[in-house]
PDB file of C-alpha atoms in Angstrom:
ATOM      1  CA  UNK A   1      63.057 -41.172 -56.243  1.00  0.00           C
ATOM      2  CA  UNK A   2      64.395 -38.934 -53.450  1.00  0.00           C
ATOM      3  CA  UNK A   3      62.231 -37.573 -50.650  1.00  0.00           C
ATOM      4  CA  UNK A   4      60.385 -34.410 -51.671  1.00  0.00           C
ATOM      5  CA  UNK A   5      61.503 -32.499 -48.600  1.00  0.00           C
ATOM      6  CA  UNK A   6      62.608 -32.955 -45.003  1.00  0.00           C
ATOM      7  CA  UNK A   7      59.810 -31.026 -43.241  1.00  0.00           C
ATOM      8  CA  UNK A   8      56.924 -33.286 -44.145  1.00  0.00           C
ATOM      9  CA  UNK A   9      54.521 -35.184 -41.909  1.00  0.00           C
ATOM     10  CA  UNK A  10      54.730 -38.119 -44.328  1.00  0.00           C
ATOM     11  CA  UNK A  11      58.093 -39.876 -44.150  1.00  0.00           C
ATOM     12  CA  UNK A  12      59.472 -43.199 -45.359  1.00  0.00           C
ATOM     13  CA  UNK A  13      57.896 -46.187 -43.678  1.00  0.00           C
ATOM     14  CA  UNK A  14      60.525 -48.432 -42.138  1.00  0.00           C
ATOM     15  CA  UNK A  15      60.545 -52.124 -42.990  1.00  0.00           C
ATOM     16  CA  UNK A  16      58.676 -51.267 -46.168  1.00  0.00           C
ATOM     17  CA  UNK A  17      57.478 -54.236 -48.236  1.00  0.00           C
ATOM     18  CA  UNK A  18      55.555 -53.107 -51.330  1.00  0.00           C
ATOM     19  CA  UNK A  19      54.278 -56.621 -52.109  1.00  0.00           C
ATOM     20  CA  UNK A  20      52.718 -56.895 -48.640  1.00  0.00           C
ATOM     21  CA  UNK A  21      51.129 -53.454 -48.910  1.00  0.00           C
ATOM     22  CA  UNK A  22      49.773 -54.301 -52.369  1.00  0.00           C
ATOM     23  CA  UNK A  23      48.204 -57.513 -51.010  1.00  0.00           C
ATOM     24  CA  UNK A  24      46.674 -55.655 -48.045  1.00  0.00           C
ATOM     25  CA  UNK A  25      45.164 -53.055 -50.379  1.00  0.00           C
ATOM     26  CA  UNK A  26      43.772 -55.764 -52.646  1.00  0.00           C
ATOM     27  CA  UNK A  27      42.202 -57.543 -49.656  1.00  0.00           C
ATOM     28  CA  UNK A  28      40.772 -54.222 -48.445  1.00  0.00           C
ATOM     29  CA  UNK A  29      38.983 -53.692 -51.758  1.00  0.00           C
ATOM     30  CA  UNK A  30      37.965 -57.159 -52.992  1.00  0.00           C
ATOM     31  CA  UNK A  31      34.490 -58.551 -52.502  1.00  0.00           C
ATOM     32  CA  UNK A  32      31.625 -56.569 -51.011  1.00  0.00           C
ATOM     33  CA  UNK A  33      32.516 -53.571 -48.918  1.00  0.00           C
ATOM     34  CA  UNK A  34      35.803 -51.754 -48.539  1.00  0.00           C
ATOM     35  CA  UNK A  35      38.213 -51.617 -45.604  1.00  0.00           C
ATOM     36  CA  UNK A  36      38.896 -47.883 -45.624  1.00  0.00           C
ATOM     37  CA  UNK A  37      41.040 -48.094 -42.471  1.00  0.00           C
ATOM     38  CA  UNK A  38      43.667 -50.204 -44.285  1.00  0.00           C
ATOM     39  CA  UNK A  39      43.658 -47.898 -47.313  1.00  0.00           C
ATOM     40  CA  UNK A  40      44.202 -44.835 -45.087  1.00  0.00           C
ATOM     41  CA  UNK A  41      46.844 -46.593 -42.978  1.00  0.00           C
ATOM     42  CA  UNK A  42      48.912 -47.475 -46.044  1.00  0.00           C
ATOM     43  CA  UNK A  43      48.456 -44.472 -48.365  1.00  0.00           C
ATOM     44  CA  UNK A  44      48.859 -41.792 -45.691  1.00  0.00           C
ATOM     45  CA  UNK A  45      51.977 -43.390 -44.188  1.00  0.00           C
ATOM     46  CA  UNK A  46      54.076 -44.045 -47.283  1.00  0.00           C
ATOM     47  CA  UNK A  47      56.058 -41.578 -49.363  1.00  0.00           C
ATOM     48  CA  UNK A  48      55.174 -41.095 -53.022  1.00  0.00           C
ATOM     49  CA  UNK A  49      58.257 -43.139 -53.961  1.00  0.00           C
ATOM     50  CA  UNK A  50      56.957 -45.993 -51.796  1.00  0.00           C
ATOM     51  CA  UNK A  51      53.392 -45.652 -53.135  1.00  0.00           C
ATOM     52  CA  UNK A  52      54.698 -45.975 -56.692  1.00  0.00           C
ATOM     53  CA  UNK A  53      56.446 -49.222 -55.725  1.00  0.00           C
ATOM     54  CA  UNK A  54      53.159 -50.456 -54.239  1.00  0.00           C
ATOM     55  CA  UNK A  55      51.447 -49.497 -57.495  1.00  0.00           C
ATOM     56  CA  UNK A  56      53.940 -51.637 -59.476  1.00  0.00           C
ATOM     57  CA  UNK A  57      53.598 -54.559 -57.068  1.00  0.00           C
ATOM     58  CA  UNK A  58      49.796 -54.312 -57.240  1.00  0.00           C
ATOM     59  CA  UNK A  59      49.840 -54.457 -61.042  1.00  0.00           C
ATOM     60  CA  UNK A  60      52.163 -57.473 -61.025  1.00  0.00           C
ATOM     61  CA  UNK A  61      50.295 -59.469 -58.391  1.00  0.00           C
ATOM     62  CA  UNK A  62      46.682 -58.474 -59.082  1.00  0.00           C
ATOM     63  CA  UNK A  63      46.877 -57.650 -62.782  1.00  0.00           C
ATOM     64  CA  UNK A  64      44.933 -54.413 -62.308  1.00  0.00           C
ATOM     65  CA  UNK A  65      45.837 -50.758 -61.906  1.00  0.00           C
ATOM     66  CA  UNK A  66      45.717 -49.712 -58.243  1.00  0.00           C
ATOM     67  CA  UNK A  67      44.372 -46.251 -59.118  1.00  0.00           C
ATOM     68  CA  UNK A  68      41.506 -47.769 -61.126  1.00  0.00           C
ATOM     69  CA  UNK A  69      40.587 -49.961 -58.155  1.00  0.00           C
ATOM     70  CA  UNK A  70      40.679 -46.985 -55.783  1.00  0.00           C
ATOM     71  CA  UNK A  71      38.427 -45.018 -58.141  1.00  0.00           C
ATOM     72  CA  UNK A  72      35.891 -47.836 -58.350  1.00  0.00           C
ATOM     73  CA  UNK A  73      35.819 -48.497 -54.589  1.00  0.00           C
ATOM     74  CA  UNK A  74      36.002 -44.981 -53.151  1.00  0.00           C
ATOM     75  CA  UNK A  75      33.864 -41.889 -53.673  1.00  0.00           C
ATOM     76  CA  UNK A  76      33.826 -38.132 -53.178  1.00  0.00           C
ATOM     77  CA  UNK A  77      36.599 -36.191 -51.504  1.00  0.00           C
ATOM     78  CA  UNK A  78      38.111 -39.309 -49.928  1.00  0.00           C
ATOM     79  CA  UNK A  79      38.622 -40.709 -53.427  1.00  0.00           C
ATOM     80  CA  UNK A  80      40.183 -37.430 -54.603  1.00  0.00           C
ATOM     81  CA  UNK A  81      42.736 -37.510 -51.768  1.00  0.00           C
ATOM     82  CA  UNK A  82      43.583 -41.207 -52.292  1.00  0.00           C
ATOM     83  CA  UNK A  83      43.990 -40.810 -56.066  1.00  0.00           C
ATOM     84  CA  UNK A  84      46.049 -37.622 -55.592  1.00  0.00           C
ATOM     85  CA  UNK A  85      48.415 -39.437 -53.236  1.00  0.00           C
ATOM     86  CA  UNK A  86      49.216 -41.929 -56.003  1.00  0.00           C
ATOM     87  CA  UNK A  87      50.650 -39.237 -58.290  1.00  0.00           C
ATOM     88  CA  UNK A  88      54.242 -37.935 -58.267  1.00  0.00           C
ATOM     89  CA  UNK A  89      54.389 -34.213 -57.464  1.00  0.00           C
ATOM     90  CA  UNK A  90      54.689 -32.852 -61.049  1.00  0.00           C
ATOM     91  CA  UNK A  91      51.980 -35.232 -62.274  1.00  0.00           C
ATOM     92  CA  UNK A  92      49.622 -34.128 -59.490  1.00  0.00           C
ATOM     93  CA  UNK A  93      50.294 -30.442 -60.177  1.00  0.00           C
ATOM     94  CA  UNK A  94      49.754 -30.934 -63.922  1.00  0.00           C
ATOM     95  CA  UNK A  95      46.552 -32.881 -63.198  1.00  0.00           C
ATOM     96  CA  UNK A  96      45.247 -30.111 -60.928  1.00  0.00           C
ATOM     97  CA  UNK A  97      46.127 -27.405 -63.453  1.00  0.00           C
ATOM     98  CA  UNK A  98      44.356 -29.283 -66.242  1.00  0.00           C
ATOM     99  CA  UNK A  99      41.223 -29.699 -64.125  1.00  0.00           C
ATOM    100  CA  UNK A 100      41.332 -26.003 -63.234  1.00  0.00           C
ATOM    101  CA  UNK A 101      41.455 -25.002 -66.908  1.00  0.00           C
ATOM    102  CA  UNK A 102      39.157 -27.465 -68.665  1.00  0.00           C
ATOM    103  CA  UNK A 103      35.387 -27.231 -68.669  1.00  0.00           C
ATOM    104  CA  UNK A 104      33.197 -24.234 -67.981  1.00  0.00           C
ATOM    105  CA  UNK A 105      34.992 -21.511 -66.055  1.00  0.00           C
ATOM    106  CA  UNK A 106      38.521 -21.507 -64.717  1.00  0.00           C
ATOM    107  CA  UNK A 107      39.573 -22.162 -61.132  1.00  0.00           C
ATOM    108  CA  UNK A 108      41.966 -19.225 -60.914  1.00  0.00           C
ATOM    109  CA  UNK A 109      42.839 -20.070 -57.299  1.00  0.00           C
ATOM    110  CA  UNK A 110      44.436 -23.338 -58.445  1.00  0.00           C
ATOM    111  CA  UNK A 111      46.508 -21.628 -61.146  1.00  0.00           C
ATOM    112  CA  UNK A 112      47.687 -19.027 -58.631  1.00  0.00           C
ATOM    113  CA  UNK A 113      48.414 -21.489 -55.803  1.00  0.00           C
ATOM    114  CA  UNK A 114      50.562 -23.745 -57.962  1.00  0.00           C
ATOM    115  CA  UNK A 115      52.312 -21.325 -60.314  1.00  0.00           C
ATOM    116  CA  UNK A 116      53.177 -18.760 -57.633  1.00  0.00           C
ATOM    117  CA  UNK A 117      54.567 -21.288 -55.162  1.00  0.00           C
ATOM    118  CA  UNK A 118      56.652 -23.728 -57.191  1.00  0.00           C
ATOM    119  CA  UNK A 119      60.387 -23.300 -57.767  1.00  0.00           C
ATOM    120  CA  UNK A 120      61.968 -22.931 -61.203  1.00  0.00           C
ATOM    121  CA  UNK A 121      63.023 -26.594 -61.150  1.00  0.00           C
ATOM    122  CA  UNK A 122      59.517 -27.685 -60.134  1.00  0.00           C
ATOM    123  CA  UNK A 123      57.944 -25.513 -62.840  1.00  0.00           C
ATOM    124  CA  UNK A 124      60.181 -27.056 -65.480  1.00  0.00           C
ATOM    125  CA  UNK A 125      58.977 -30.534 -64.480  1.00  0.00           C
ATOM    126  CA  UNK A 126      55.324 -29.448 -64.358  1.00  0.00           C
ATOM    127  CA  UNK A 127      55.480 -27.889 -67.841  1.00  0.00           C
ATOM    128  CA  UNK A 128      57.104 -31.033 -69.308  1.00  0.00           C
ATOM    129  CA  UNK A 129      54.670 -33.344 -67.496  1.00  0.00           C
ATOM    130  CA  UNK A 130      51.646 -31.310 -68.587  1.00  0.00           C
ATOM    131  CA  UNK A 131      52.751 -31.583 -72.220  1.00  0.00           C
ATOM    132  CA  UNK A 132      53.335 -35.338 -71.892  1.00  0.00           C
ATOM    133  CA  UNK A 133      50.032 -36.040 -70.107  1.00  0.00           C
ATOM    134  CA  UNK A 134      47.784 -33.756 -72.176  1.00  0.00           C
ATOM    135  CA  UNK A 135      49.555 -33.556 -75.538  1.00  0.00           C
ATOM    136  CA  UNK A 136      49.310 -29.759 -75.425  1.00  0.00           C
ATOM    137  CA  UNK A 137      51.324 -27.024 -73.783  1.00  0.00           C
ATOM    138  CA  UNK A 138      50.387 -25.524 -70.438  1.00  0.00           C
ATOM    139  CA  UNK A 139      51.166 -22.054 -71.779  1.00  0.00           C
ATOM    140  CA  UNK A 140      48.733 -22.512 -74.690  1.00  0.00           C
ATOM    141  CA  UNK A 141      46.010 -23.752 -72.354  1.00  0.00           C
ATOM    142  CA  UNK A 142      46.522 -20.852 -69.955  1.00  0.00           C
ATOM    143  CA  UNK A 143      46.489 -18.362 -72.830  1.00  0.00           C
ATOM    144  CA  UNK A 144      43.297 -19.920 -74.154  1.00  0.00           C
ATOM    145  CA  UNK A 145      41.572 -19.642 -70.797  1.00  0.00           C
ATOM    146  CA  UNK A 146      42.779 -16.356 -69.299  1.00  0.00           C
ATOM    147  CA  UNK A 147      43.347 -12.846 -70.593  1.00  0.00           C
ATOM    148  CA  UNK A 148      44.991  -9.492 -70.014  1.00  0.00           C
ATOM    149  CA  UNK A 149      47.609  -8.800 -67.399  1.00  0.00           C
ATOM    150  CA  UNK A 150      46.610 -11.844 -65.328  1.00  0.00           C
ATOM    151  CA  UNK A 151      47.484 -14.043 -68.304  1.00  0.00           C
ATOM    152  CA  UNK A 152      50.845 -12.305 -68.711  1.00  0.00           C
ATOM    153  CA  UNK A 153      51.723 -12.919 -65.069  1.00  0.00           C
ATOM    154  CA  UNK A 154      50.853 -16.626 -65.274  1.00  0.00           C
ATOM    155  CA  UNK A 155      52.864 -17.082 -68.472  1.00  0.00           C
ATOM    156  CA  UNK A 156      55.834 -15.321 -66.857  1.00  0.00           C
ATOM    157  CA  UNK A 157      55.630 -17.695 -63.905  1.00  0.00           C
ATOM    158  CA  UNK A 158      55.860 -20.630 -66.313  1.00  0.00           C
ATOM    159  CA  UNK A 159      59.050 -19.381 -67.902  1.00  0.00           C
ATOM    160  CA  UNK A 160      62.201 -20.794 -66.365  1.00  0.00           C
ATOM    161  CA  UNK A 161      65.582 -19.015 -66.287  1.00  0.00           C
ATOM    162  CA  UNK A 162      64.276 -15.846 -67.901  1.00  0.00           C
ATOM    163  CA  UNK A 163      66.864 -13.279 -68.871  1.00  0.00           C
ATOM    164  CA  UNK A 164      65.170 -10.254 -67.324  1.00  0.00           C
ATOM    165  CA  UNK A 165      66.965  -7.009 -66.689  1.00  0.00           C
ATOM    166  CA  UNK A 166      66.825  -6.317 -62.993  1.00  0.00           C
ATOM    167  CA  UNK A 167      64.726  -3.239 -62.338  1.00  0.00           C
ATOM    168  CA  UNK A 168      65.756  -1.179 -59.354  1.00  0.00           C
ATOM    169  CA  UNK A 169      63.357  -0.661 -56.493  1.00  0.00           C
ATOM    170  CA  UNK A 170      62.645   2.934 -57.525  1.00  0.00           C
ATOM    171  CA  UNK A 171      60.888   1.487 -60.551  1.00  0.00           C
ATOM    172  CA  UNK A 172      58.541  -0.468 -58.334  1.00  0.00           C
ATOM    173  CA  UNK A 173      57.937   2.649 -56.283  1.00  0.00           C
ATOM    174  CA  UNK A 174      57.313   4.666 -59.418  1.00  0.00           C
ATOM    175  CA  UNK A 175      55.103   1.924 -60.831  1.00  0.00           C
ATOM    176  CA  UNK A 176      52.892   1.920 -57.757  1.00  0.00           C
ATOM    177  CA  UNK A 177      52.668   4.494 -55.007  1.00  0.00           C
ATOM    178  CA  UNK A 178      54.504   7.382 -56.600  1.00  0.00           C
ATOM    179  CA  UNK A 179      51.929   8.140 -59.260  1.00  0.00           C
ATOM    180  CA  UNK A 180      48.325   7.558 -60.252  1.00  0.00           C
ATOM    181  CA  UNK A 181      47.716   4.387 -62.192  1.00  0.00           C
ATOM    182  CA  UNK A 182      49.731   1.242 -61.880  1.00  0.00           C
ATOM    183  CA  UNK A 183      52.332   0.026 -64.300  1.00  0.00           C
ATOM    184  CA  UNK A 184      51.716  -3.680 -63.791  1.00  0.00           C
ATOM    185  CA  UNK A 185      54.477  -4.566 -66.238  1.00  0.00           C
ATOM    186  CA  UNK A 186      57.072  -3.231 -63.805  1.00  0.00           C
ATOM    187  CA  UNK A 187      55.537  -5.193 -60.935  1.00  0.00           C
ATOM    188  CA  UNK A 188      55.503  -8.234 -63.195  1.00  0.00           C
ATOM    189  CA  UNK A 189      59.095  -7.855 -64.331  1.00  0.00           C
ATOM    190  CA  UNK A 190      60.398  -7.462 -60.803  1.00  0.00           C
ATOM    191  CA  UNK A 191      58.311 -10.151 -59.114  1.00  0.00           C
ATOM    192  CA  UNK A 192      58.825 -12.801 -61.771  1.00  0.00           C
ATOM    193  CA  UNK A 193      62.613 -12.552 -61.612  1.00  0.00           C
ATOM    194  CA  UNK A 194      62.265 -15.154 -58.852  1.00  0.00           C
ATOM    195  CA  UNK A 195      65.600 -14.410 -57.204  1.00  0.00           C
ATOM    196  CA  UNK A 196      64.305 -14.643 -53.660  1.00  0.00           C
ATOM    197  CA  UNK A 197      67.151 -12.986 -51.751  1.00  0.00           C
ATOM    198  CA  UNK A 198      67.306 -10.078 -54.176  1.00  0.00           C
ATOM    199  CA  UNK A 199      63.555  -9.563 -54.049  1.00  0.00           C
ATOM    200  CA  UNK A 200      63.402  -9.641 -50.250  1.00  0.00           C
ATOM    201  CA  UNK A 201      65.991  -6.858 -50.181  1.00  0.00           C
ATOM    202  CA  UNK A 202      63.967  -4.962 -52.783  1.00  0.00           C
ATOM    203  CA  UNK A 203      60.849  -5.271 -50.599  1.00  0.00           C
ATOM    204  CA  UNK A 204      62.761  -3.909 -47.587  1.00  0.00           C
ATOM    205  CA  UNK A 205      64.094  -0.960 -49.550  1.00  0.00           C
ATOM    206  CA  UNK A 206      60.683  -0.358 -51.060  1.00  0.00           C
ATOM    207  CA  UNK A 207      59.216  -0.018 -47.580  1.00  0.00           C
ATOM    208  CA  UNK A 208      61.943   2.438 -46.580  1.00  0.00           C
ATOM    209  CA  UNK A 209      61.323   4.618 -49.612  1.00  0.00           C
ATOM    210  CA  UNK A 210      57.537   4.454 -49.831  1.00  0.00           C
ATOM    211  CA  UNK A 211      56.727   3.997 -46.158  1.00  0.00           C
ATOM    212  CA  UNK A 212      54.428   1.154 -47.135  1.00  0.00           C
ATOM    213  CA  UNK A 213      54.755  -2.617 -47.276  1.00  0.00           C
ATOM    214  CA  UNK A 214      54.762  -4.060 -50.812  1.00  0.00           C
ATOM    215  CA  UNK A 215      51.642  -6.111 -49.998  1.00  0.00           C
ATOM    216  CA  UNK A 216      49.746  -2.971 -48.973  1.00  0.00           C
ATOM    217  CA  UNK A 217      50.723  -1.311 -52.240  1.00  0.00           C
ATOM    218  CA  UNK A 218      49.516  -4.276 -54.280  1.00  0.00           C
ATOM    219  CA  UNK A 219      46.169  -4.206 -52.422  1.00  0.00           C
ATOM    220  CA  UNK A 220      45.814  -0.464 -53.069  1.00  0.00           C
ATOM    221  CA  UNK A 221      46.798  -0.571 -56.714  1.00  0.00           C
ATOM    222  CA  UNK A 222      45.238  -3.812 -57.970  1.00  0.00           C
ATOM    223  CA  UNK A 223      42.103  -5.937 -57.676  1.00  0.00           C
ATOM    224  CA  UNK A 224      40.672  -9.349 -58.556  1.00  0.00           C
ATOM    225  CA  UNK A 225      42.866 -12.161 -59.867  1.00  0.00           C
ATOM    226  CA  UNK A 226      45.745  -9.793 -60.613  1.00  0.00           C
ATOM    227  CA  UNK A 227      45.888  -8.675 -56.987  1.00  0.00           C
ATOM    228  CA  UNK A 228      45.603 -12.309 -55.865  1.00  0.00           C
ATOM    229  CA  UNK A 229      48.497 -13.550 -58.009  1.00  0.00           C
ATOM    230  CA  UNK A 230      50.862 -10.677 -57.114  1.00  0.00           C
ATOM    231  CA  UNK A 231      50.081 -11.140 -53.402  1.00  0.00           C
ATOM    232  CA  UNK A 232      50.662 -14.895 -53.723  1.00  0.00           C
ATOM    233  CA  UNK A 233      54.069 -14.336 -55.345  1.00  0.00           C
ATOM    234  CA  UNK A 234      55.132 -11.913 -52.600  1.00  0.00           C
ATOM    235  CA  UNK A 235      53.796 -14.086 -49.764  1.00  0.00           C
ATOM    236  CA  UNK A 236      55.523 -17.190 -51.136  1.00  0.00           C
ATOM    237  CA  UNK A 237      58.806 -15.316 -51.393  1.00  0.00           C
ATOM    238  CA  UNK A 238      58.496 -14.038 -47.824  1.00  0.00           C
ATOM    239  CA  UNK A 239      57.249 -17.220 -46.141  1.00  0.00           C
ATOM    240  CA  UNK A 240      55.855 -20.096 -48.187  1.00  0.00           C
ATOM    241  CA  UNK A 241      54.531 -22.192 -45.250  1.00  0.00           C
ATOM    242  CA  UNK A 242      52.656 -19.107 -43.964  1.00  0.00           C
ATOM    243  CA  UNK A 243      51.133 -18.646 -47.441  1.00  0.00           C
ATOM    244  CA  UNK A 244      49.824 -22.229 -47.411  1.00  0.00           C
ATOM    245  CA  UNK A 245      48.622 -21.860 -43.790  1.00  0.00           C
ATOM    246  CA  UNK A 246      46.556 -18.839 -44.843  1.00  0.00           C
ATOM    247  CA  UNK A 247      45.152 -20.676 -47.870  1.00  0.00           C
ATOM    248  CA  UNK A 248      44.146 -23.614 -45.639  1.00  0.00           C
ATOM    249  CA  UNK A 249      42.549 -21.301 -43.081  1.00  0.00           C
ATOM    250  CA  UNK A 250      40.524 -19.492 -45.734  1.00  0.00           C
ATOM    251  CA  UNK A 251      39.449 -22.803 -47.276  1.00  0.00           C
ATOM    252  CA  UNK A 252      37.818 -23.823 -43.992  1.00  0.00           C
ATOM    253  CA  UNK A 253      36.704 -20.690 -42.144  1.00  0.00           C
ATOM    254  CA  UNK A 254      33.083 -19.573 -42.284  1.00  0.00           C
ATOM    255  CA  UNK A 255      30.272 -21.517 -43.902  1.00  0.00           C
ATOM    256  CA  UNK A 256      31.258 -24.389 -46.154  1.00  0.00           C
ATOM    257  CA  UNK A 257      34.669 -25.697 -47.111  1.00  0.00           C
ATOM    258  CA  UNK A 258      36.602 -25.115 -50.317  1.00  0.00           C
ATOM    259  CA  UNK A 259      37.582 -28.762 -50.561  1.00  0.00           C
ATOM    260  CA  UNK A 260      39.562 -28.353 -53.786  1.00  0.00           C
ATOM    261  CA  UNK A 261      42.043 -26.038 -51.999  1.00  0.00           C
ATOM    262  CA  UNK A 262      42.152 -28.125 -48.825  1.00  0.00           C
ATOM    263  CA  UNK A 263      42.799 -31.365 -50.731  1.00  0.00           C
ATOM    264  CA  UNK A 264      45.377 -29.845 -53.079  1.00  0.00           C
ATOM    265  CA  UNK A 265      47.525 -28.392 -50.284  1.00  0.00           C
ATOM    266  CA  UNK A 266      47.262 -31.396 -47.954  1.00  0.00           C
ATOM    267  CA  UNK A 267      48.217 -33.820 -50.738  1.00  0.00           C
ATOM    268  CA  UNK A 268      50.914 -31.664 -52.330  1.00  0.00           C
ATOM    269  CA  UNK A 269      52.679 -30.477 -49.150  1.00  0.00           C
ATOM    270  CA  UNK A 270      52.407 -33.528 -46.839  1.00  0.00           C
ATOM    271  CA  UNK A 271      55.846 -34.787 -47.796  1.00  0.00           C
ATOM    272  CA  UNK A 272      57.490 -31.376 -48.225  1.00  0.00           C
ATOM    273  CA  UNK A 273      56.767 -28.802 -45.504  1.00  0.00           C
ATOM    274  CA  UNK A 274      53.557 -29.725 -43.636  1.00  0.00           C
ATOM    275  CA  UNK A 275      55.362 -29.448 -40.277  1.00  0.00           C
ATOM    276  CA  UNK A 276      56.191 -25.812 -41.044  1.00  0.00           C
ATOM    277  CA  UNK A 277      52.688 -25.110 -42.380  1.00  0.00           C
ATOM    278  CA  UNK A 278      51.200 -26.490 -39.145  1.00  0.00           C
ATOM    279  CA  UNK A 279      53.540 -24.338 -37.040  1.00  0.00           C
ATOM    280  CA  UNK A 280      52.647 -21.196 -39.025  1.00  0.00           C
ATOM    281  CA  UNK A 281      48.928 -22.013 -38.795  1.00  0.00           C
ATOM    282  CA  UNK A 282      49.123 -22.217 -35.000  1.00  0.00           C
ATOM    283  CA  UNK A 283      51.239 -19.073 -34.797  1.00  0.00           C
ATOM    284  CA  UNK A 284      48.936 -16.980 -37.009  1.00  0.00           C
ATOM    285  CA  UNK A 285      45.501 -18.267 -35.966  1.00  0.00           C
ATOM    286  CA  UNK A 286      46.047 -19.562 -32.421  1.00  0.00           C
ATOM    287  CA  UNK A 287      44.467 -22.920 -33.278  1.00  0.00           C
ATOM    288  CA  UNK A 288      45.904 -26.121 -34.687  1.00  0.00           C
ATOM    289  CA  UNK A 289      45.414 -27.121 -38.306  1.00  0.00           C
ATOM    290  CA  UNK A 290      44.392 -30.532 -36.962  1.00  0.00           C
ATOM    291  CA  UNK A 291      41.487 -29.024 -34.983  1.00  0.00           C
ATOM    292  CA  UNK A 292      40.320 -27.004 -38.007  1.00  0.00           C
ATOM    293  CA  UNK A 293      40.297 -30.070 -40.278  1.00  0.00           C
ATOM    294  CA  UNK A 294      38.574 -32.142 -37.591  1.00  0.00           C
ATOM    295  CA  UNK A 295      35.829 -29.558 -37.174  1.00  0.00           C
ATOM    296  CA  UNK A 296      35.307 -28.917 -40.865  1.00  0.00           C
ATOM    297  CA  UNK A 297      35.347 -32.377 -42.473  1.00  0.00           C
ATOM    298  CA  UNK A 298      33.831 -35.789 -41.768  1.00  0.00           C
ATOM    299  CA  UNK A 299      34.076 -39.529 -42.397  1.00  0.00           C
ATOM    300  CA  UNK A 300      36.998 -41.201 -44.143  1.00  0.00           C
ATOM    301  CA  UNK A 301      37.828 -37.900 -45.840  1.00  0.00           C
ATOM    302  CA  UNK A 302      38.479 -36.389 -42.416  1.00  0.00           C
ATOM    303  CA  UNK A 303      40.450 -39.447 -41.281  1.00  0.00           C
ATOM    304  CA  UNK A 304      42.897 -39.427 -44.203  1.00  0.00           C
ATOM    305  CA  UNK A 305      43.406 -35.647 -43.982  1.00  0.00           C
ATOM    306  CA  UNK A 306      44.142 -35.895 -40.257  1.00  0.00           C
ATOM    307  CA  UNK A 307      46.702 -38.621 -40.945  1.00  0.00           C
ATOM    308  CA  UNK A 308      48.364 -36.398 -43.566  1.00  0.00           C
ATOM    309  CA  UNK A 309      48.261 -33.552 -41.053  1.00  0.00           C
ATOM    310  CA  UNK A 310      50.239 -35.749 -38.694  1.00  0.00           C
ATOM    311  CA  UNK A 311      48.734 -35.368 -35.252  1.00  0.00           C
ATOM    312  CA  UNK A 312      47.289 -32.625 -33.083  1.00  0.00           C
ATOM    313  CA  UNK A 313      50.545 -30.765 -32.405  1.00  0.00           C
TER     314      UNK A 313
END
């Protein structure tokens, strides 16, 4: 399994010996009490490819599933991070999407964060993994749990290599600012094309013609989840690390912490682009992501997140 990206804070551990790591983890969890320091040291400093080798070695030497042992020994948000780190990227995304859909209410933020930010190739893997893990299609589950235009946008984001006729920027202008009422279908058709370079040029031309940034138009013309998903698509196209930096900031600012968002981004992006997310966070908010996490979390949960964050700078 290749590295997920080259801008992550989590990189391959040198001199890696999965059998040794498996034995250390077993020792950290056997008997009374748990050595959380060892668990953090290993899980937060190995790539997913290396963690999967540890998982195999653990099963062979101990005869138990590593994830089951982690679940029985750990609790709360620390457990959620540790278990999340044991899943390959598409499996983790599928797992998060399923949790967002099942049960009472839907966590729309999760659907938006994942579907708006993943590439076509990533989406293809997520859709296939979701089907394999849940024995049902992601599209069916989304359709059963959402409605209206928001549902149509999410389904469009699932579809890979769509043959969509390219709509010229005047159509976006006409759909939004140029007349009362919004033709969301035109926004949808243009934004879900997913050809980044083309869309960035469209956004530039749109601003020239309308005198307004595309994000401002979306805020003026839409509301609720529909506004959120269109803004997420645009922000991810413009600057994906900045999008995640904003999501992390909003998950921690003010009273309380939206741990589901914080955990999902820290786990999913640690090996991909966390260095860039940290840089954008500092640039936009004038404070380090490290300091925000440190001030907003506690215990072993804080410790493992700070390790994934990769230092103060």
